[in-house]
Coordinates of C-alpha atoms in Angstrom, one line a residue:
X1 CA 0.0 0.0 0.0
X2 CA 1.5 3.1 -1.0
X3 CA 1.5 6.3 1.1
X4 CA 1.0 9.5 -0.6
X5 CA 2.8 12.4 1.0
X6 CA 1.1 15.8 1.0
X7 CA 3.1 18.9 1.0
X8 CA 2.9 20.8 4.4
X9 CA 1.0 24.1 4.5
X10 CA 2.8 27.2 5.6
X11 CA 0.7 29.4 8.1
X12 CA -0.3 32.8 7.0
X13 CA 0.3 36.0 8.8
X14 CA -2.8 37.5 10.7
X15 CA -4.5 40.3 8.8
X16 CA -4.9 43.6 10.5
X17 CA -8.3 44.3 12.1
X18 CA -10.3 46.6 10.0
X19 CA -13.5 46.8 12.1
X20 CA -15.5 46.1 9.1
X21 CA -16.9 42.9 10.5
X22 CA -17.1 43.9 14.4
X23 CA -19.4 46.1 16.8
X24 CA -18.8 49.8 17.0
X25 CA -16.6 50.9 19.8
X26 CA -18.3 53.4 22.2
X27 CA -16.2 56.0 24.0
X28 CA -16.5 56.0 28.0
X29 CA -17.8 59.2 29.6
X30 CA -16.5 60.3 33.1
X31 CA -17.9 62.9 35.7
X32 CA -15.9 66.1 36.0
X33 CA -13.6 66.3 38.9
X34 CA -15.5 69.1 40.6
X35 CA -18.7 67.1 40.5
X36 CA -16.9 64.2 42.1
X37 CA -15.6 66.4 44.9
X38 CA -19.1 67.9 45.5
X39 CA -20.7 64.5 45.7
X40 CA -18.1 63.2 48.1
X41 CA -18.5 66.3 50.4
X42 CA -22.3 65.9 50.4
X43 CA -22.0 62.3 51.4
X44 CA -19.5 63.1 54.2
X45 CA -21.8 65.8 55.6
X46 CA -24.8 63.4 55.5
X47 CA -22.8 60.7 57.3
X48 CA -21.5 63.2 59.9
X49 CA -25.1 64.5 60.5
X50 CA -26.4 61.0 61.0
X51 CA -23.6 60.1 63.4
X52 CA -24.1 63.3 65.3
X53 CA -27.9 62.7 65.6
X54 CA -27.5 59.2 66.9
X55 CA -24.4 59.8 69.0
X56 CA -25.2 60.7 72.7
X57 CA -24.3 64.3 73.5
X58 CA -23.2 65.8 76.9
X59 CA -26.5 67.7 77.1
X60 CA -28.8 64.8 76.6
X61 CA -29.4 61.4 78.1
X62 CA -31.1 58.2 77.2
X63 CA -33.6 56.8 79.7
X64 CA -35.8 53.7 79.6
X65 CA -39.4 54.8 79.3
X66 CA -40.6 52.4 81.9
X67 CA -38.4 54.1 84.6
X68 CA -40.2 57.4 84.4
X69 CA -43.7 58.7 85.2
X70 CA -45.5 60.7 82.6
X71 CA -48.6 62.8 83.5
X72 CA -51.0 64.8 81.4
X73 CA -51.8 68.5 81.9
X74 CA -55.5 69.0 82.6
X75 CA -57.9 71.8 83.3
X76 CA -59.8 71.5 86.6
X77 CA -60.6 72.8 90.1
X78 CA -57.6 73.6 92.3
X79 CA -58.4 73.3 96.1
X80 CA -55.8 75.3 97.9
X81 CA -55.3 73.2 101.0
X82 CA -52.4 71.7 102.9
X83 CA -52.5 68.2 104.5
X84 CA -51.1 68.2 108.0
X85 CA -50.1 65.5 110.4
X86 CA -50.8 67.0 113.8
X87 CA -50.4 65.7 117.4
X88 CA -52.8 66.2 120.2
X89 CA -51.5 68.5 123.0
X90 CA -53.3 69.9 126.0
X91 CA -54.7 73.4 125.4
X92 CA -53.2 74.6 128.7
X93 CA -50.2 73.1 130.4
X94 CA -48.8 74.4 133.7
X95 CA -45.4 73.1 134.8
X96 CA -44.6 72.1 138.3
X97 CA -41.2 73.2 139.4
X98 CA -39.5 73.0 142.8
X99 CA -39.4 76.7 143.9
X100 CA -37.1 75.6 146.8
X101 CA -35.0 72.5 146.8
X102 CA -35.5 69.9 149.4
X103 CA -36.1 66.2 150.2
X104 CA -39.4 64.6 149.3
X105 CA -41.2 63.7 152.5
X106 CA -44.6 62.7 151.2
X107 CA -46.3 62.2 147.9
X108 CA -50.1 62.6 148.0
X109 CA -51.2 62.1 144.4
X110 CA -50.2 59.8 141.6
X111 CA -49.4 60.5 137.9
X112 CA -52.6 60.8 135.9
X113 CA -54.7 62.0 138.8
X114 CA -57.3 64.8 138.4
X115 CA -56.7 67.5 141.0
X116 CA -58.3 70.8 142.0
X117 CA -56.6 74.2 142.3
X118 CA -54.7 74.5 145.6
X119 CA -54.7 70.8 146.3
X120 CA -51.6 69.5 148.1
X121 CA -49.6 67.3 145.9
X122 CA -46.4 66.6 147.9
X123 CA -44.4 67.8 150.9
X124 CA -40.7 68.6 150.8
X125 CA -38.4 69.5 153.7
X126 CA -35.3 71.7 153.8
X127 CA -33.8 72.2 157.3
X128 CA -31.4 74.9 156.2
X129 CA -34.2 76.9 154.6
X130 CA -36.3 76.5 157.7
X131 CA -33.5 77.8 160.0
X132 CA -32.8 80.7 157.6
X133 CA -36.5 81.7 157.5
X134 CA -36.7 81.6 161.3
X135 CA -33.6 83.8 161.6
X136 CA -35.0 86.2 159.1
X137 CA -38.3 86.3 160.9
X138 CA -36.6 87.1 164.2
X139 CA -34.5 89.8 162.6
X140 CA -37.5 91.4 160.9
X141 CA -39.5 91.2 164.2
X142 CA -36.7 93.0 166.0
X143 CA -36.5 95.7 163.4
X144 CA -40.3 96.2 163.4
X145 CA -40.2 96.5 167.3
X146 CA -37.4 99.1 167.1
X147 CA -39.4 101.1 164.5
X148 CA -42.5 101.0 166.6
X149 CA -40.5 102.3 169.5
X150 CA -39.3 105.2 167.4
X151 CA -42.8 105.9 166.2
X152 CA -44.0 105.9 169.8
X153 CA -41.2 108.3 170.8
X154 CA -42.2 110.6 168.0
X155 CA -45.8 110.5 169.0
X156 CA -44.9 111.3 172.7
X157 CA -42.8 114.2 171.5
X158 CA -45.7 115.5 169.5
X159 CA -47.9 115.3 172.6
X160 CA -45.3 117.1 174.7
X161 CA -45.2 120.0 172.1
X162 CA -48.9 120.2 172.2
X163 CA -48.9 120.4 176.0
X164 CA -46.3 123.1 176.0
X165 CA -48.3 125.1 173.5
X166 CA -51.4 124.8 175.7
X167 CA -49.4 126.0 178.7
X168 CA -47.9 128.9 176.7
X169 CA -51.4 130.0 175.6
X170 CA -52.6 129.9 179.2
X171 CA -49.7 131.9 180.5
X172 CA -50.1 134.5 177.7
X173 CA -53.8 134.9 178.6
X174 CA -53.0 135.4 182.3
X175 CA -50.3 138.0 181.5
X176 CA -52.7 139.7 179.1
X177 CA -55.5 139.9 181.8
X178 CA -53.0 141.1 184.4
X179 CA -51.8 143.8 182.1
X180 CA -55.3 144.9 181.2
X181 CA -56.2 145.2 185.0
X182 CA -53.1 147.2 186.0
X183 CA -52.9 149.6 183.0
X184 CA -55.8 151.9 184.1
X185 CA -54.8 151.7 187.7
X186 CA -51.2 152.6 186.9
X187 CA -52.4 155.6 184.9
X188 CA -54.1 156.9 188.1
X189 CA -51.2 156.1 190.3
X190 CA -52.8 153.3 192.2
X191 CA -50.1 150.8 191.0
X192 CA -46.5 151.4 191.4
X193 CA -44.5 152.0 188.2
X194 CA -42.1 149.1 188.9
X195 CA -44.9 146.6 189.4
X196 CA -46.6 147.7 186.2
X197 CA -43.3 147.5 184.3
X198 CA -42.9 143.9 185.5
X199 CA -46.4 143.1 184.3
X200 CA -45.7 144.6 180.9
X201 CA -42.4 142.7 180.6
X202 CA -44.1 139.4 181.6
X203 CA -46.7 139.9 178.8
X204 CA -44.0 140.6 176.2
X205 CA -42.2 137.5 177.4
X206 CA -45.2 135.3 177.2
X207 CA -45.9 136.5 173.6
X208 CA -42.4 135.8 172.5
X209 CA -42.3 132.4 174.3
X210 CA -45.5 131.3 172.5
X211 CA -44.2 132.4 169.1
X212 CA -41.0 130.4 169.7
X213 CA -42.9 127.4 170.8
X214 CA -45.2 127.7 167.7
X215 CA -42.2 127.8 165.3
X216 CA -40.6 124.9 167.1
X217 CA -43.8 122.8 166.9
X218 CA -44.2 123.5 163.2
X219 CA -40.6 122.4 162.6
X220 CA -41.0 119.3 164.7
X221 CA -44.3 118.5 163.0
X222 CA -42.7 118.6 159.6
X223 CA -39.8 116.5 160.5
X224 CA -41.9 114.0 162.5
X225 CA -44.3 113.6 159.6
X226 CA -41.5 112.9 157.2
X227 CA -39.8 110.5 159.6
X228 CA -43.0 108.7 160.3
X229 CA -43.7 108.2 156.6
X230 CA -40.2 106.7 156.2
X231 CA -40.7 104.4 159.1
X232 CA -44.0 103.2 157.8
X233 CA -42.5 102.6 154.3
X234 CA -39.7 100.7 155.9
X235 CA -42.2 98.7 158.0
X236 CA -44.1 97.7 154.8
X237 CA -40.8 96.6 153.2
X238 CA -39.9 94.5 156.2
X239 CA -43.4 93.0 156.2
X240 CA -43.0 92.1 152.5
X241 CA -39.6 90.6 153.2
X242 CA -41.1 88.5 156.0
X243 CA -43.9 87.5 153.7
X244 CA -41.4 86.3 151.0
X245 CA -39.5 84.4 153.6
X246 CA -42.7 82.7 154.8
X247 CA -43.8 82.0 151.2
X248 CA -40.5 80.3 150.4
X249 CA -41.0 78.1 153.4
X250 CA -44.6 77.4 152.4
X251 CA -43.3 76.5 148.9
X252 CA -42.0 73.3 150.3
X253 CA -45.6 72.2 150.3
X254 CA -46.2 71.6 146.6
X255 CA -49.8 72.6 145.6
X256 CA -51.7 72.5 142.3
X257 CA -51.7 76.0 140.7
X258 CA -54.7 75.1 138.5
X259 CA -57.2 72.3 138.2
X260 CA -56.4 69.6 135.7
X261 CA -54.7 66.2 135.2
X262 CA -51.3 65.6 136.6
X263 CA -48.8 64.1 134.2
X264 CA -45.1 63.3 134.2
X265 CA -45.3 63.3 138.0
X266 CA -42.9 60.6 139.1
X267 CA -41.1 61.8 142.2
X268 CA -40.5 59.4 145.1
X269 CA -40.3 59.7 148.9
X270 CA -36.7 60.4 149.9
X271 CA -35.7 61.9 146.6
X272 CA -33.7 65.1 146.7
X273 CA -34.9 67.9 144.4
X274 CA -32.8 70.8 143.4
X275 CA -34.2 74.4 143.2
X276 CA -36.0 74.9 139.9
X277 CA -36.1 71.2 139.0
X278 CA -39.1 70.1 136.9
X279 CA -41.4 67.8 138.9
X280 CA -44.3 67.4 136.5
X281 CA -47.1 69.2 134.8
X282 CA -50.8 69.8 135.0
X283 CA -52.8 69.6 131.7
X284 CA -56.2 71.2 131.2
X285 CA -58.8 68.5 131.4
X286 CA -60.9 67.8 128.3
X287 CA -59.4 70.7 126.4
X288 CA -56.9 70.0 123.7
X289 CA -55.2 71.6 120.7
X290 CA -53.3 70.2 117.7
X291 CA -49.6 71.1 117.0
X292 CA -48.6 70.5 113.4
X293 CA -45.2 70.9 111.6
X294 CA -45.3 72.6 108.2
X295 CA -42.6 72.8 105.5
X296 CA -40.9 76.2 105.6
X297 CA -42.0 76.8 102.0
X298 CA -45.5 77.6 103.3
X299 CA -44.4 80.1 106.0
X300 CA -45.4 83.2 104.1
X301 CA -48.8 81.7 103.3
X302 CA -49.9 80.5 106.7
X303 CA -51.8 83.2 108.7
X304 CA -53.6 83.5 112.0
X305 CA -57.3 82.7 111.8
X306 CA -57.1 80.4 108.8
X307 CA -59.5 77.4 109.1
X308 CA -58.7 73.7 109.1
X309 CA -60.7 70.5 109.4
X310 CA -60.2 67.2 111.1
X311 CA -62.2 64.1 110.2
X312 CA -62.8 61.7 113.1
X313 CA -65.3 58.8 113.4
X314 CA -67.2 60.0 110.4
X315 CA -67.6 63.6 111.6
X316 CA -65.7 66.8 110.5
X317 CA -64.4 69.2 113.2
X318 CA -63.5 72.8 112.4
X319 CA -60.4 74.4 113.7
X320 CA -58.4 77.7 113.3
X321 CA -54.8 78.7 113.4
X322 CA -54.3 80.1 116.9
X323 CA -50.5 80.6 117.0
X324 CA -47.6 80.4 114.6
X325 CA -44.1 79.6 115.7
X326 CA -41.9 81.2 113.0
X327 CA -38.7 79.5 114.2
X328 CA -37.6 76.9 111.6
X329 CA -36.1 73.7 112.7
X330 CA -35.1 70.9 110.3
X331 CA -36.9 72.7 107.5
X332 CA -40.2 73.0 109.4
X333 CA -42.1 75.5 111.5
X334 CA -45.0 74.7 113.9
X335 CA -48.5 76.0 114.4
X336 CA -51.2 75.6 117.0
X337 CA -54.7 74.6 115.9
X338 CA -57.7 75.2 118.2
X339 CA -61.1 73.5 117.9
X340 CA -64.0 75.9 117.2
X341 CA -67.1 73.7 117.8
X342 CA -66.0 71.1 120.2
X343 CA -63.4 68.5 119.9
X344 CA -63.5 64.8 119.0
X345 CA -64.3 62.6 122.0
X346 CA -61.8 60.3 123.6
X347 CA -58.7 61.7 121.9
X348 CA -55.5 61.3 123.9
X349 CA -52.5 63.4 124.5
X350 CA -49.8 62.5 121.9
X351 CA -52.2 61.0 119.5
X352 CA -51.7 61.8 115.8
X353 CA -54.6 63.2 113.6
X354 CA -54.8 64.1 109.9
X355 CA -55.8 67.7 109.4
X356 CA -56.5 69.8 106.3
X357 CA -55.5 73.5 106.4
X358 CA -57.3 75.7 103.9
X359 CA -54.9 78.3 102.4
X360 CA -57.2 79.9 99.9
X361 CA -60.5 79.6 97.9
X362 CA -60.8 77.0 95.1
X363 CA -60.2 78.2 91.6
X364 CA -60.2 76.8 88.0
X365 CA -56.7 76.2 86.8
X366 CA -54.4 74.1 84.6
X367 CA -53.1 71.3 86.7
X368 CA -50.5 68.6 86.8
X369 CA -50.3 65.8 89.4
X370 CA -48.0 66.7 92.3
X371 CA -44.8 64.7 92.2
X372 CA -41.4 64.5 93.7
X373 CA -40.0 66.3 90.6
X374 CA -41.0 69.5 92.3
X375 CA -38.1 69.1 94.7
X376 CA -35.6 69.3 91.9
X377 CA -37.1 72.2 90.0
X378 CA -39.5 75.1 90.3
X379 CA -39.1 77.0 87.1
X380 CA -38.8 74.3 84.4
X381 CA -40.1 70.8 83.6
X382 CA -39.4 68.0 81.0
X383 CA -42.2 68.0 78.4
X384 CA -42.7 64.9 76.3
X385 CA -42.7 65.4 72.5
X386 CA -45.9 64.4 70.6
X387 CA -44.2 61.3 69.2
X388 CA -43.2 60.2 72.8
X389 CA -39.6 59.7 71.8
X390 CA -38.1 62.6 73.7
X391 CA -38.6 64.9 76.7
X392 CA -37.4 68.4 76.3
X393 CA -36.7 70.9 79.1
X394 CA -39.1 73.8 79.0
X395 CA -39.3 76.9 81.2
X396 CA -42.7 77.2 83.1
X397 CA -44.3 79.1 85.9
X398 CA -45.7 76.9 88.7
X399 CA -48.1 78.3 91.3
X400 CA -49.6 76.8 94.4
X401 CA -49.7 73.1 95.2
X402 CA -51.6 70.8 97.4
X403 CA -51.3 67.1 98.1
X404 CA -52.7 66.1 94.7
X405 CA -52.0 68.8 92.2
X406 CA -49.7 71.7 91.2
X407 CA -51.1 74.9 89.7
X408 CA -49.7 75.9 86.3
X409 CA -49.5 79.6 85.6
X410 CA -47.7 79.7 82.3
X411 CA -45.7 77.4 79.9
X412 CA -48.0 74.4 79.6
X413 CA -51.3 73.7 77.9
X414 CA -53.9 71.1 78.7
X415 CA -53.2 67.8 77.0
X416 CA -49.4 68.1 77.0
X417 CA -47.5 65.4 78.9
X418 CA -44.9 66.1 81.5
X419 CA -42.4 64.0 83.4
X420 CA -43.5 64.0 87.1
X421 CA -41.1 61.4 88.5
X422 CA -37.9 62.6 90.2
X423 CA -35.4 64.4 88.1
X424 CA -32.4 63.1 90.1
X425 CA -29.5 62.3 87.9
X426 CA -30.5 64.3 84.8
X427 CA -31.7 67.6 86.1
X428 CA -28.7 69.2 84.3
X429 CA -29.8 67.8 80.9
X430 CA -31.8 69.7 78.2
X431 CA -33.1 66.7 76.4
X432 CA -34.0 63.1 77.3
X433 CA -34.3 60.3 74.8
X434 CA -37.0 57.9 75.9
X435 CA -36.0 54.4 75.0
X436 CA -39.0 52.0 74.5
X437 CA -38.6 48.3 74.7

């Protein structure tokens, strides 16, 4: 079998592309450089804005919505009252103090007993005081006796002067009569001239003597009157001093100064009491008042005569503010409330009652529920946005408040929602983000 050899084919060179048999080439269009820069800047700004919006700021805070209390502003009646927690106190309390110290010898009543005015409660003894009073009494008695002796001497002197004046008047009358008898006889020569001269001299002497005695009596009377007045004044002073000494001795017998119920009276026989030491007190029976502590915020609004009510056993009792104690202790001041139309039966000293003090007349007002947020602010609140996602700080004017509501004067409208839970921890923020689960 014969093999036929075929001549090898030499490859041809590739022909250049002419494009006659291919698709048309489209030229690529690109954005200008300025447009690219503008688009990049816009995207960066949008990205930064989104990040700033979602990134917590130093003036905002995120809170879980279930941790806060939201209340709605409403329109209604505002009753201007203040709830009080008051304790029952006797209307009149008289304290029993030891005027003079001493040893308790006898106790005649027990704590809680009802006593009458002047009733003997206890007896004390003080030997030193008793000896001192006796010595004082002796001294005063001696001085009084001495003064009475002086007064007696002055009275006798006055009598002596009066007697001397009487004698002088009598002698003057005798000399006058003797002169009148001898004068006509001497003119006729029936009486010797020497005898008549003696009669005339005696009349002149009696006149001068009476005049001297009269002046002396006037001077003595003036001095004696002044001295007697001083003696009587001194006698009254000594008598008062003696009365004080006797009263101090009598004070060892402790008596009830008023009628009432004895309380805090726990002295024992043999106990030594110092001067001025408190022994107990007497409370007015069946007459009580209420003493209530009020926050110092209300001090300018509480006035004498304001009315209050106390509900007891289904009945309301009217009271009035009888006294205000303006001294503030621990953020509170106290007032006394007195019953106007009788007091509740069977109330006891120290018992606590709930009272309601009226501060003003009821008015129509915008209201929000009273909450502890008020302690953290007074001129602004956090108001919830309509979508409920945020709470924004807003300046407001708040007015009066009672146990239930706070009066809104400006800054809020009915229907708006306000955070009324405590603002502790975020009071310095301007915006709160409310996170809902």
